[in-house]
XYZ file of C-alpha atoms in Angstrom:
658
model
C 36.001 -12.396 20.718
C 36.534 -16.103 20.241
C 34.066 -17.708 17.900
C 31.233 -19.651 19.516
C 31.649 -18.288 23.074
C 28.972 -19.819 25.345
C 27.073 -21.317 22.426
C 27.199 -24.394 20.250
C 26.079 -24.528 16.657
C 25.218 -27.588 14.612
C 24.262 -28.117 10.989
C 20.555 -27.530 11.336
C 18.265 -27.406 8.308
C 17.988 -25.371 5.121
C 14.290 -26.083 4.681
C 12.779 -23.074 6.480
C 14.399 -19.679 6.038
C 14.726 -17.221 8.890
C 15.132 -17.840 12.626
C 12.740 -20.584 13.724
C 12.276 -21.732 17.327
C 11.270 -25.377 17.819
C 10.956 -25.483 21.604
C 14.549 -26.573 22.201
C 16.612 -24.156 20.138
C 16.653 -21.951 17.056
C 17.404 -22.880 13.462
C 18.924 -20.109 11.339
C 18.820 -20.218 7.534
C 19.813 -17.465 5.116
C 19.788 -17.496 1.319
C 22.914 -16.139 -0.393
C 24.062 -17.634 -3.665
C 27.328 -15.694 -3.866
C 28.502 -15.436 -0.244
C 31.701 -17.154 0.871
C 30.884 -17.267 4.583
C 28.039 -16.204 6.881
C 28.415 -15.288 10.554
C 25.540 -15.207 13.036
C 26.024 -12.469 15.647
C 24.145 -12.821 18.945
C 23.526 -9.886 21.292
C 22.589 -9.389 24.935
C 19.250 -7.958 26.061
C 20.507 -4.385 25.695
C 21.247 -5.109 22.004
C 24.512 -3.199 22.389
C 26.899 -5.995 23.292
C 27.740 -8.900 21.012
C 27.918 -12.082 23.091
C 28.740 -14.602 20.368
C 29.720 -14.819 16.737
C 28.996 -18.182 15.128
C 29.773 -19.266 11.589
C 26.817 -20.978 9.935
C 28.386 -24.379 9.286
C 26.422 -25.652 6.276
C 25.618 -24.447 2.758
C 22.817 -26.348 1.027
C 21.082 -25.297 -2.190
C 22.423 -21.756 -1.819
C 21.158 -21.538 1.774
C 23.536 -21.059 4.732
C 22.221 -22.671 7.883
C 22.924 -23.705 11.458
C 21.104 -24.695 14.665
C 21.795 -23.194 18.114
C 20.530 -25.485 20.918
C 19.099 -23.797 23.993
C 18.543 -20.426 22.337
C 15.112 -19.032 23.205
C 12.569 -16.516 21.870
C 13.629 -12.968 22.549
C 17.215 -13.624 21.448
C 18.671 -10.764 19.416
C 20.797 -11.365 16.342
C 22.098 -10.104 13.004
C 24.323 -11.366 10.201
C 27.738 -10.582 8.765
C 28.131 -11.930 5.256
C 31.567 -12.450 3.687
C 32.106 -12.360 -0.051
C 33.580 -10.286 -2.866
C 33.226 -6.534 -2.869
C 33.053 -6.185 -6.642
C 30.369 -3.622 -7.584
C 31.145 -3.750 -11.296
C 30.009 -7.387 -11.257
C 27.052 -6.699 -8.955
C 28.591 -7.871 -5.650
C 28.620 -5.597 -2.588
C 29.552 -7.874 0.315
C 31.103 -6.147 3.321
C 31.676 -8.189 6.490
C 31.885 -4.963 8.536
C 28.187 -4.266 8.124
C 25.634 -5.911 10.418
C 22.695 -7.056 8.312
C 18.983 -7.556 8.939
C 17.636 -11.054 8.316
C 15.086 -10.726 5.466
C 12.863 -13.208 7.320
C 12.987 -11.641 10.785
C 9.542 -11.435 12.398
C 10.469 -8.591 14.714
C 13.149 -5.920 15.005
C 14.373 -4.322 18.228
C 15.552 -0.728 18.018
C 15.799 1.657 15.092
C 18.357 2.642 12.504
C 20.538 5.433 13.847
C 21.912 6.898 10.644
C 25.691 6.962 10.515
C 28.411 6.952 7.858
C 29.202 3.391 8.928
C 26.035 2.223 7.164
C 27.735 2.801 3.827
C 29.977 0.045 2.497
C 32.258 2.480 0.676
C 34.408 5.529 1.387
C 32.057 8.511 1.242
C 34.891 10.904 0.385
C 36.406 8.929 -2.470
C 35.887 10.139 -6.048
C 34.555 6.745 -7.204
C 32.717 6.225 -3.933
C 31.012 2.874 -4.303
C 34.067 1.200 -5.849
C 35.938 1.606 -2.552
C 35.657 -0.593 0.557
C 34.768 0.748 4.006
C 35.906 -0.988 7.210
C 33.742 0.785 9.778
C 31.429 -1.412 11.846
C 27.725 -0.508 11.532
C 26.621 -2.685 14.488
C 26.074 0.112 17.050
C 23.730 1.904 14.678
C 21.590 -1.022 13.541
C 18.387 -2.536 14.946
C 18.669 -6.179 15.946
C 16.545 -9.048 14.700
C 14.540 -10.819 17.388
C 13.557 -14.486 17.626
C 9.844 -14.942 18.309
C 7.811 -17.850 19.622
C 5.321 -18.814 16.884
C 3.002 -20.387 19.471
C 2.918 -17.430 21.845
C -0.407 -16.050 20.627
C -3.633 -18.030 20.523
C -5.834 -16.527 17.855
C -9.250 -17.929 18.617
C -10.225 -16.053 15.470
C -12.752 -18.018 13.474
C -14.586 -14.976 12.196
C -12.844 -14.131 8.935
C -15.443 -12.044 7.121
C -14.750 -13.337 3.579
C -16.632 -10.438 2.001
C -17.691 -11.253 -1.558
C -15.948 -8.915 -3.997
C -19.185 -7.383 -5.406
C -20.200 -6.382 -1.867
C -16.850 -4.851 -0.862
C -16.486 -1.197 0.144
C -12.843 -0.344 0.849
C -11.731 2.361 3.287
C -8.126 3.487 2.848
C -6.487 4.823 5.996
C -3.337 5.055 8.114
C -2.946 3.535 11.587
C -1.499 6.622 13.239
C -3.147 9.205 11.021
C -6.613 7.836 11.747
C -6.238 7.498 15.522
C -3.754 10.129 16.711
C -6.296 12.911 17.291
C -9.351 10.799 18.122
C -10.515 11.936 21.572
C -12.839 8.905 21.748
C -9.766 6.720 22.278
C -7.743 6.343 25.461
C -4.720 8.599 25.131
C -2.280 5.679 25.463
C -3.842 3.965 22.423
C -3.859 6.899 20.031
C -1.558 6.331 17.083
C -1.370 2.574 17.707
C -2.637 -0.726 16.318
C -4.688 -1.086 19.492
C -6.226 2.319 18.905
C -7.114 1.226 15.380
C -8.730 -1.900 16.820
C -10.519 -0.065 19.634
C -14.301 -0.361 19.807
C -14.762 3.359 19.148
C -12.760 3.135 15.925
C -14.430 -0.009 14.693
C -17.944 1.126 15.596
C -17.398 4.296 13.585
C -16.066 2.501 10.516
C -18.851 -0.066 10.760
C -21.449 2.735 10.953
C -20.339 4.022 7.558
C -21.073 0.685 5.900
C -17.407 -0.168 5.260
C -16.586 -3.853 4.678
C -12.804 -3.732 4.208
C -10.180 -1.488 5.793
C -6.989 -0.966 3.783
C -4.017 0.143 5.891
C -1.048 2.044 4.529
C 2.238 0.120 4.959
C 2.916 -1.491 8.329
C 5.999 -3.498 7.317
C 9.119 -2.344 9.184
C 10.524 0.808 7.581
C 13.083 3.442 8.594
C 12.926 7.201 8.330
C 14.911 8.816 5.531
C 17.962 10.733 6.744
C 17.188 13.673 4.458
C 13.734 13.958 6.061
C 15.131 13.783 9.590
C 17.551 16.566 8.680
C 14.525 18.750 7.865
C 12.619 17.776 11.009
C 10.274 15.496 9.041
C 9.565 11.747 9.034
C 8.547 9.001 6.655
C 4.816 8.948 7.396
C 3.310 6.792 4.663
C 5.863 3.986 5.067
C 6.659 3.174 1.425
C 10.257 2.295 2.292
C 10.206 -1.267 3.623
C 13.241 -3.222 4.792
C 11.522 -5.906 6.927
C 8.834 -7.755 4.985
C 7.834 -10.050 7.861
C 8.034 -7.576 10.775
C 5.364 -5.035 11.732
C 6.731 -1.573 12.376
C 6.897 -0.970 16.145
C 6.222 2.748 15.721
C 2.513 1.864 16.020
C 2.916 -0.471 18.993
C 0.733 0.146 22.013
C 0.960 -1.460 25.457
C 0.710 -5.016 24.040
C 3.393 -4.622 21.403
C 3.161 -7.036 18.481
C 0.136 -8.682 20.102
C -1.689 -5.411 19.645
C -1.529 -5.905 15.880
C -3.223 -9.296 16.165
C -5.762 -7.858 18.611
C -6.600 -5.197 16.027
C -7.162 -7.744 13.261
C -9.296 -9.940 15.497
C -11.427 -6.960 16.572
C -12.103 -6.014 12.957
C -13.005 -9.602 12.134
C -15.388 -9.787 15.073
C -17.145 -6.768 13.554
C -17.326 -8.416 10.128
C -14.697 -6.114 8.581
C -11.728 -7.317 6.538
C -8.166 -6.027 6.937
C -6.148 -5.391 3.767
C -2.489 -4.337 3.872
C -0.770 -2.001 1.440
C 2.549 -3.772 0.773
C 5.774 -2.616 -0.877
C 7.738 -5.473 -2.446
C 8.938 -3.487 -5.447
C 11.919 -1.780 -3.771
C 13.665 -1.498 -0.407
C 15.107 1.237 1.794
C 18.669 0.547 0.579
C 18.388 2.906 -2.398
C 20.778 2.951 -5.348
C 24.506 2.148 -5.543
C 25.201 5.052 -3.171
C 22.617 3.920 -0.623
C 23.226 2.238 2.743
C 23.945 -1.451 3.298
C 21.247 -2.669 5.680
C 20.206 -6.135 4.509
C 19.747 -7.421 0.946
C 22.584 -5.368 -0.530
C 25.090 -7.013 1.804
C 23.536 -10.506 1.749
C 23.489 -11.022 -2.022
C 23.073 -7.809 -3.993
C 23.250 -9.491 -7.404
C 20.399 -11.878 -6.578
C 18.032 -9.556 -4.713
C 18.133 -6.546 -7.052
C 17.826 -5.977 -10.777
C 21.053 -4.499 -12.148
C 21.751 -3.010 -15.557
C 22.620 -5.870 -17.923
C 25.863 -4.331 -19.116
C 26.735 -2.349 -15.970
C 25.984 -4.411 -12.874
C 27.366 -1.641 -10.688
C 24.103 0.228 -11.271
C 20.496 -0.688 -10.558
C 17.501 -0.811 -12.836
C 15.275 1.883 -11.362
C 11.767 1.079 -12.576
C 10.435 2.179 -9.176
C 11.909 5.672 -9.093
C 13.378 4.949 -5.654
C 16.865 3.819 -6.646
C 16.467 0.044 -6.798
C 14.098 -2.656 -8.020
C 13.542 -5.989 -6.279
C 14.394 -8.915 -8.560
C 11.341 -11.156 -8.355
C 12.662 -13.060 -11.390
C 15.038 -14.846 -9.012
C 13.312 -17.913 -7.508
C 14.606 -17.305 -3.961
C 13.582 -13.641 -4.033
C 10.172 -14.628 -5.344
C 9.993 -17.221 -2.560
C 10.700 -14.511 0.014
C 7.808 -12.382 -1.276
C 5.405 -15.327 -1.323
C 6.563 -16.506 2.121
C 6.043 -13.002 3.492
C 2.515 -12.775 2.097
C 1.672 -16.211 3.404
C 3.008 -15.279 6.860
C 0.754 -12.232 7.054
C -2.208 -14.240 5.779
C -1.761 -17.270 8.044
C -0.039 -15.923 11.163
C -1.583 -12.442 11.180
C -4.929 -13.355 9.540
C -4.759 -10.604 6.935
C -7.551 -10.774 4.330
C -5.894 -9.193 1.321
C -3.109 -7.064 -0.068
C -2.740 -3.968 -2.210
C 0.576 -4.094 -4.082
C 2.375 -0.776 -4.440
C 3.813 -0.357 -7.966
C 2.503 -3.842 -8.643
C 3.696 -3.916 -12.241
C 7.223 -4.445 -10.884
C 6.261 -7.832 -9.502
C 5.231 -9.031 -12.955
C 8.426 -7.912 -14.621
C 10.877 -10.245 -16.282
C 14.147 -9.050 -17.859
C 12.255 -8.569 -21.116
C 9.361 -6.637 -19.535
C 5.972 -7.050 -17.850
C 4.275 -10.427 -18.217
C 0.837 -11.074 -16.729
C 1.696 -14.764 -16.838
C 5.036 -14.220 -15.099
C 6.329 -16.191 -12.153
C 4.916 -13.937 -9.445
C 1.375 -14.029 -10.794
C 1.568 -17.782 -11.396
C 2.821 -18.385 -7.862
C 0.060 -16.241 -6.361
C -2.799 -17.825 -8.250
C -1.576 -21.378 -7.590
C -1.089 -20.802 -3.872
C -3.937 -22.406 -1.886
C -3.880 -19.612 0.715
C -3.058 -16.453 -1.223
C -5.283 -17.130 -4.227
C -8.341 -16.907 -1.973
C -7.506 -13.444 -0.647
C -8.299 -10.017 -2.062
C -5.419 -9.135 -4.380
C -5.246 -5.541 -5.606
C -2.552 -4.234 -7.929
C -1.367 -0.704 -8.379
C -0.891 -1.415 -12.087
C 1.934 0.936 -12.969
C 5.603 1.732 -12.449
C 7.938 4.152 -14.228
C 9.775 1.552 -16.316
C 9.214 0.761 -20.019
C 5.671 -0.528 -20.566
C 4.951 0.113 -16.912
C 1.365 1.360 -17.283
C -0.757 -1.789 -17.107
C -4.263 -0.692 -16.106
C -6.467 -3.539 -17.320
C -3.399 -5.722 -17.880
C -3.297 -7.762 -14.686
C -4.352 -11.422 -14.852
C -7.755 -12.863 -13.941
C -8.386 -13.028 -10.201
C -6.852 -9.619 -9.559
C -8.445 -6.241 -8.924
C -6.658 -3.029 -9.880
C -6.561 0.586 -8.830
C -8.246 2.277 -11.788
C -6.698 5.724 -12.179
C -8.604 6.198 -15.432
C -11.740 6.189 -13.297
C -10.247 8.795 -10.949
C -9.127 11.120 -13.718
C -12.249 10.836 -15.845
C -14.673 11.402 -12.977
C -12.686 14.431 -11.817
C -12.694 15.876 -15.332
C -16.392 15.222 -15.833
C -17.501 17.062 -12.694
C -15.121 19.920 -13.451
C -17.021 20.479 -16.676
C -14.694 18.892 -19.200
C -16.439 17.159 -22.077
C -15.542 13.512 -21.395
C -19.024 12.014 -21.383
C -18.160 8.951 -23.479
C -15.285 7.968 -21.217
C -17.324 8.847 -18.126
C -20.068 6.473 -19.243
C -17.573 3.622 -19.458
C -16.179 4.365 -15.981
C -19.655 4.609 -14.444
C -20.516 1.122 -15.683
C -17.410 -0.671 -14.459
C -14.831 0.103 -17.173
C -15.775 -2.857 -19.290
C -13.394 -1.600 -21.969
C -10.587 -2.524 -19.558
C -11.908 -5.452 -17.539
C -14.464 -7.348 -19.608
C -11.920 -9.922 -20.774
C -10.644 -13.333 -19.694
C -13.713 -13.801 -17.528
C -12.829 -10.893 -15.258
C -15.686 -9.265 -13.375
C -16.731 -5.640 -12.808
C -15.249 -5.730 -9.299
C -11.760 -5.862 -10.862
C -11.996 -2.076 -11.215
C -11.176 -0.487 -7.853
C -12.817 2.900 -8.310
C -11.537 5.888 -6.380
C -11.786 9.658 -6.537
C -9.045 10.298 -3.995
C -6.369 8.272 -2.200
C -3.537 8.904 0.232
C -1.454 10.193 -2.680
C -3.024 13.439 -3.856
C -5.721 15.828 -2.697
C -8.413 14.839 -0.232
C -11.983 15.221 -1.482
C -12.354 18.567 0.276
C -9.116 19.859 -1.219
C -10.050 18.588 -4.672
C -12.852 21.172 -4.745
C -10.972 23.864 -2.795
C -7.598 24.260 -4.499
C -6.418 24.874 -8.045
C -2.791 24.262 -7.080
C -0.912 22.065 -4.622
C 0.458 23.679 -1.457
C 3.317 21.462 -0.294
C 5.611 24.097 1.170
C 5.695 22.299 4.533
C 7.437 19.347 2.835
C 10.608 21.395 2.490
C 11.028 20.973 -1.271
C 9.922 24.451 -2.405
C 6.569 23.043 -3.490
C 8.273 21.011 -6.243
C 7.100 17.619 -4.969
C 3.708 16.029 -5.547
C 1.456 15.907 -8.610
C 0.877 18.992 -10.716
C -1.955 17.469 -12.764
C -4.696 17.270 -10.136
C -7.798 18.007 -12.233
C -9.054 20.058 -9.294
C -10.986 23.338 -9.129
C -11.479 25.864 -6.315
C -14.707 27.525 -7.569
C -13.475 31.065 -6.980
C -11.211 31.033 -3.897
C -7.997 29.169 -3.149
C -8.532 27.210 0.067
C -10.995 27.836 2.872
C -13.408 30.713 2.393
C -16.415 32.284 4.095
C -18.140 32.886 0.759
C -21.448 31.039 1.129
C -21.942 30.652 -2.609
C -18.556 29.031 -3.142
C -19.012 26.749 -0.150
C -22.429 25.673 -1.395
C -20.981 24.640 -4.755
C -18.142 22.798 -3.044
C -20.517 20.857 -0.815
C -22.619 19.944 -3.837
C -19.513 18.777 -5.684
C -18.438 16.554 -2.795
C -21.822 14.868 -2.946
C -21.590 14.494 -6.705
C -18.252 12.752 -6.369
C -19.455 10.480 -3.564
C -22.692 9.579 -5.340
C -20.773 8.805 -8.530
C -18.310 6.627 -6.603
C -20.926 4.509 -4.870
C -23.343 4.344 -7.799
C -20.611 3.157 -10.183
C -20.125 -0.504 -10.974
C -16.833 -1.820 -9.682
C -15.309 -1.769 -6.188
C -15.496 1.623 -4.452
C -12.593 2.855 -2.329
C -13.149 5.782 0.036
C -10.259 7.754 1.524
C -10.685 8.050 5.290
C -12.065 11.432 6.282
C -13.540 12.231 2.886
C -16.914 11.282 4.305
C -16.884 14.476 6.359
C -14.613 16.731 4.307
C -11.148 16.308 5.847
C -8.547 18.753 4.547
C -4.758 18.630 4.257
C -4.657 22.385 3.580
C -3.843 21.794 -0.063
C -0.917 19.429 0.553
C -1.179 16.647 -2.025
C 1.939 14.726 -0.991
C 1.786 14.104 2.754
C 4.328 11.270 2.691
C 6.589 13.149 5.129
C 3.909 14.807 7.255
C 3.632 12.907 10.510
C 1.742 15.947 11.712
C -1.687 17.512 11.923
C -1.543 18.019 8.169
C -1.964 14.263 7.661
C -3.721 13.271 10.882
C -7.509 13.038 10.757
C -9.181 15.765 12.850
C -12.285 14.589 14.681
C -13.328 17.418 16.987
C -14.852 20.873 16.450
C -16.030 20.036 12.953
C -18.518 22.352 11.188
C -22.153 21.360 10.739
C -21.455 20.688 7.067
C -19.163 17.823 8.087
C -21.902 15.866 9.813
C -24.317 16.535 6.937
C -21.777 15.149 4.458
C -21.138 12.133 6.664
C -24.867 11.440 6.780
C -25.005 11.647 2.983
C -22.063 9.247 2.666
C -23.735 6.693 4.902
C -26.886 7.019 2.812
C -25.238 6.319 -0.560
C -23.198 3.424 0.867
C -26.381 1.942 2.320
C -28.163 2.273 -1.022
C -25.310 0.448 -2.706
C -25.524 -2.380 -0.170
C -29.278 -2.696 -0.629
C -29.517 -2.505 -4.419
C -28.033 -5.141 -6.711
C -28.281 -2.729 -9.632
C -25.535 -0.629 -8.038
C -23.025 -3.470 -7.512
C -23.009 -5.499 -10.683
C -21.463 -8.951 -10.289
C -21.188 -10.142 -13.878
C -20.895 -8.568 -17.308
C -23.309 -11.208 -18.689
C -26.144 -10.879 -16.200
C -28.796 -9.698 -18.651
C -28.636 -6.120 -17.420
C -30.335 -3.640 -19.751
C -28.641 -0.259 -20.180
C -29.967 2.748 -22.117
C -28.446 6.216 -22.389
C -30.458 9.437 -22.691
C -29.476 12.923 -23.808
C -30.279 16.245 -22.173
C -33.493 16.525 -24.181
C -34.815 13.219 -22.879
C -34.312 11.224 -26.060
C -32.002 8.306 -26.593
C -28.366 9.352 -26.788
C -27.157 9.277 -30.389
C -23.590 8.447 -31.345
C -22.772 11.971 -32.458
C -24.177 13.417 -29.217
C -21.414 11.846 -27.129
C -19.150 14.562 -28.478
C -21.613 17.400 -27.941
C -22.113 17.587 -24.216
C -21.902 16.004 -20.819
C -25.420 15.913 -19.393
C -26.501 12.287 -19.364
C -29.260 9.968 -18.275
C -28.774 6.237 -17.855
C -31.453 3.603 -17.441
C -30.316 0.369 -15.757
C -32.698 -2.577 -15.511
C -32.690 -6.223 -14.532
C -36.092 -7.713 -15.444
C -35.000 -11.053 -13.957
C -34.733 -9.673 -10.419
C -37.489 -10.886 -8.147
C -39.767 -8.108 -7.029
C -39.221 -7.599 -3.329
C -40.150 -4.695 -1.149
C -37.469 -2.029 -1.404
C -35.476 -3.820 -4.123
C -35.225 -2.061 -7.462
C -35.421 -3.970 -10.714
C -34.743 -0.802 -12.692
C -33.619 2.759 -12.101
C -32.878 5.994 -13.935
C -29.885 8.166 -13.015
C -29.692 11.735 -14.352
C -26.266 13.355 -14.296
C -25.642 17.024 -15.040
C -22.292 18.733 -14.325
C -23.655 22.194 -15.181
C -25.905 24.616 -13.345
C -28.639 24.501 -15.949
C -28.947 22.329 -19.009
C -25.537 21.458 -20.405
C -23.903 23.585 -23.025
C -21.020 22.385 -25.145
C -19.213 25.703 -24.811
C -19.529 25.862 -21.031
C -16.186 26.784 -19.511
C -14.662 25.300 -16.395
C -15.299 28.523 -14.545
C -19.030 28.310 -15.254
C -19.435 24.696 -14.212
C -21.721 24.650 -11.185
C -22.072 20.934 -10.580
C -25.827 20.524 -10.652
C -25.413 16.904 -9.640
C -26.952 13.474 -9.852
């Protein structure tokens, strides 16, 4: 094909990365510090036939750019990037591989896995040191130009929920809606189903203020999962940080996502996205070349200092995004700002968030990413939640994120589970109940910085936490070797579902103990969707590959105990909303706290090591006396059937309750 067939290309601008339509044509700009040439490939509507190949004519400040007059929204494109294939020095350019634009707002089609995706000879002994000439174009999705003015928001109802009032509900677009008979069948499993009145009315009825969605950035399925008849369900495998995954599209396509957000806002509910900027779907040195690896591998990824052929793997997924590079950091910030401004998202939860604060020498809470976030006039005002760990050196940073951030507090999860199982952790439990001040009362941080949770998508559901001693992940196809082994769970006498009324009674009591603890604790509560009525995953604690009824929320034919538990959940959430004593805003608010022992006297220092039955008095004399508003309260907590006994074993714990 002759270069430039049917199309002209001019210099354009390097100022705005991606493909940007201005009403008369499209400007293309791609960062690559080490490329020698960049070709823009245009495709017809079928996405199968290349209709033009244009060399981006200018290179300014490490950005390749060009402008195509007359090109309109809907145009399909991809890149070929020329440069050295020199893995030992960190370069993996291969002009035979069609590449996804990191800034594309939409992708058409899916990845059809093929050997052509790999830039090296799969059969060679030193695989990734070889060079492969097969063309990956037929097997790649195509980037699509969008019109930024196509959708009129008319959304002036951003809820802006104050952090102390927030109640987060973690869920999955498809998992939450796929089996909901209250939704039109065509909308089940879609953004529009998530934004349907039946969905929103239900979530609103619980007292939820903020919905947190598992990843919706564009992600492929893993080949090894497809080979086993499974799929990537959770979505922690992003490759398109600006594009929503179309697997949840309904009749209105990408507009359905915006409709969903607007519907939640109209109901006064925030939308928070779980985002994955720590790694990509390209894996390690033996992974496919889909985007970043072929655009500028050495800039986008962290490589071993003395062996640039290999990646630093602080994520456990094969690669680590290099946010120390200013252009890579810019991409992350630009992506977040796009979702905040163009999609009206209210906050973000950062998967393996410690990665984003890493410099070559380690984690730094004053690193470039955190500085950029807190100085940004848009992003600094949103809800920012870190998952404060990764698997690299010094990766566990609970309590270590900077002011302005909230964090998933796994110490809360583990301690509360241990306490209600009958382990003697009363001292630590007391700290978690009152907001984990040992972790967060510093640098002016507030109690809401602790995102408290008992369960999350990763691990047992609440029902399974009190129904299984062991994980049951056989359906994942890994011989039950995947998923956590340290669950701090207990089945109370039977593994899984049982008809034993005594066991079921204890389990129901335990669920209420966990829920009451969660919503009576200071900090920000996060509820896993379905826990409010006892959803089960049949003991599977790693449903990442279960796009099936194992992971989907079941709504129909629930037992009477489910509705009773849901009623209880609504009650404790409502109490939290009504009572300031349950949602502390400030460590220095004059709150009076007194601890009592099982005998009714004040808890003595040595008694913290003797048992777990506790009483806590919480008072705020300064609160104005209003009808129904408490200015003090007493909470009695006993994880044993009778009075606590230091020698009580796990098997005898009967969860007497709050």
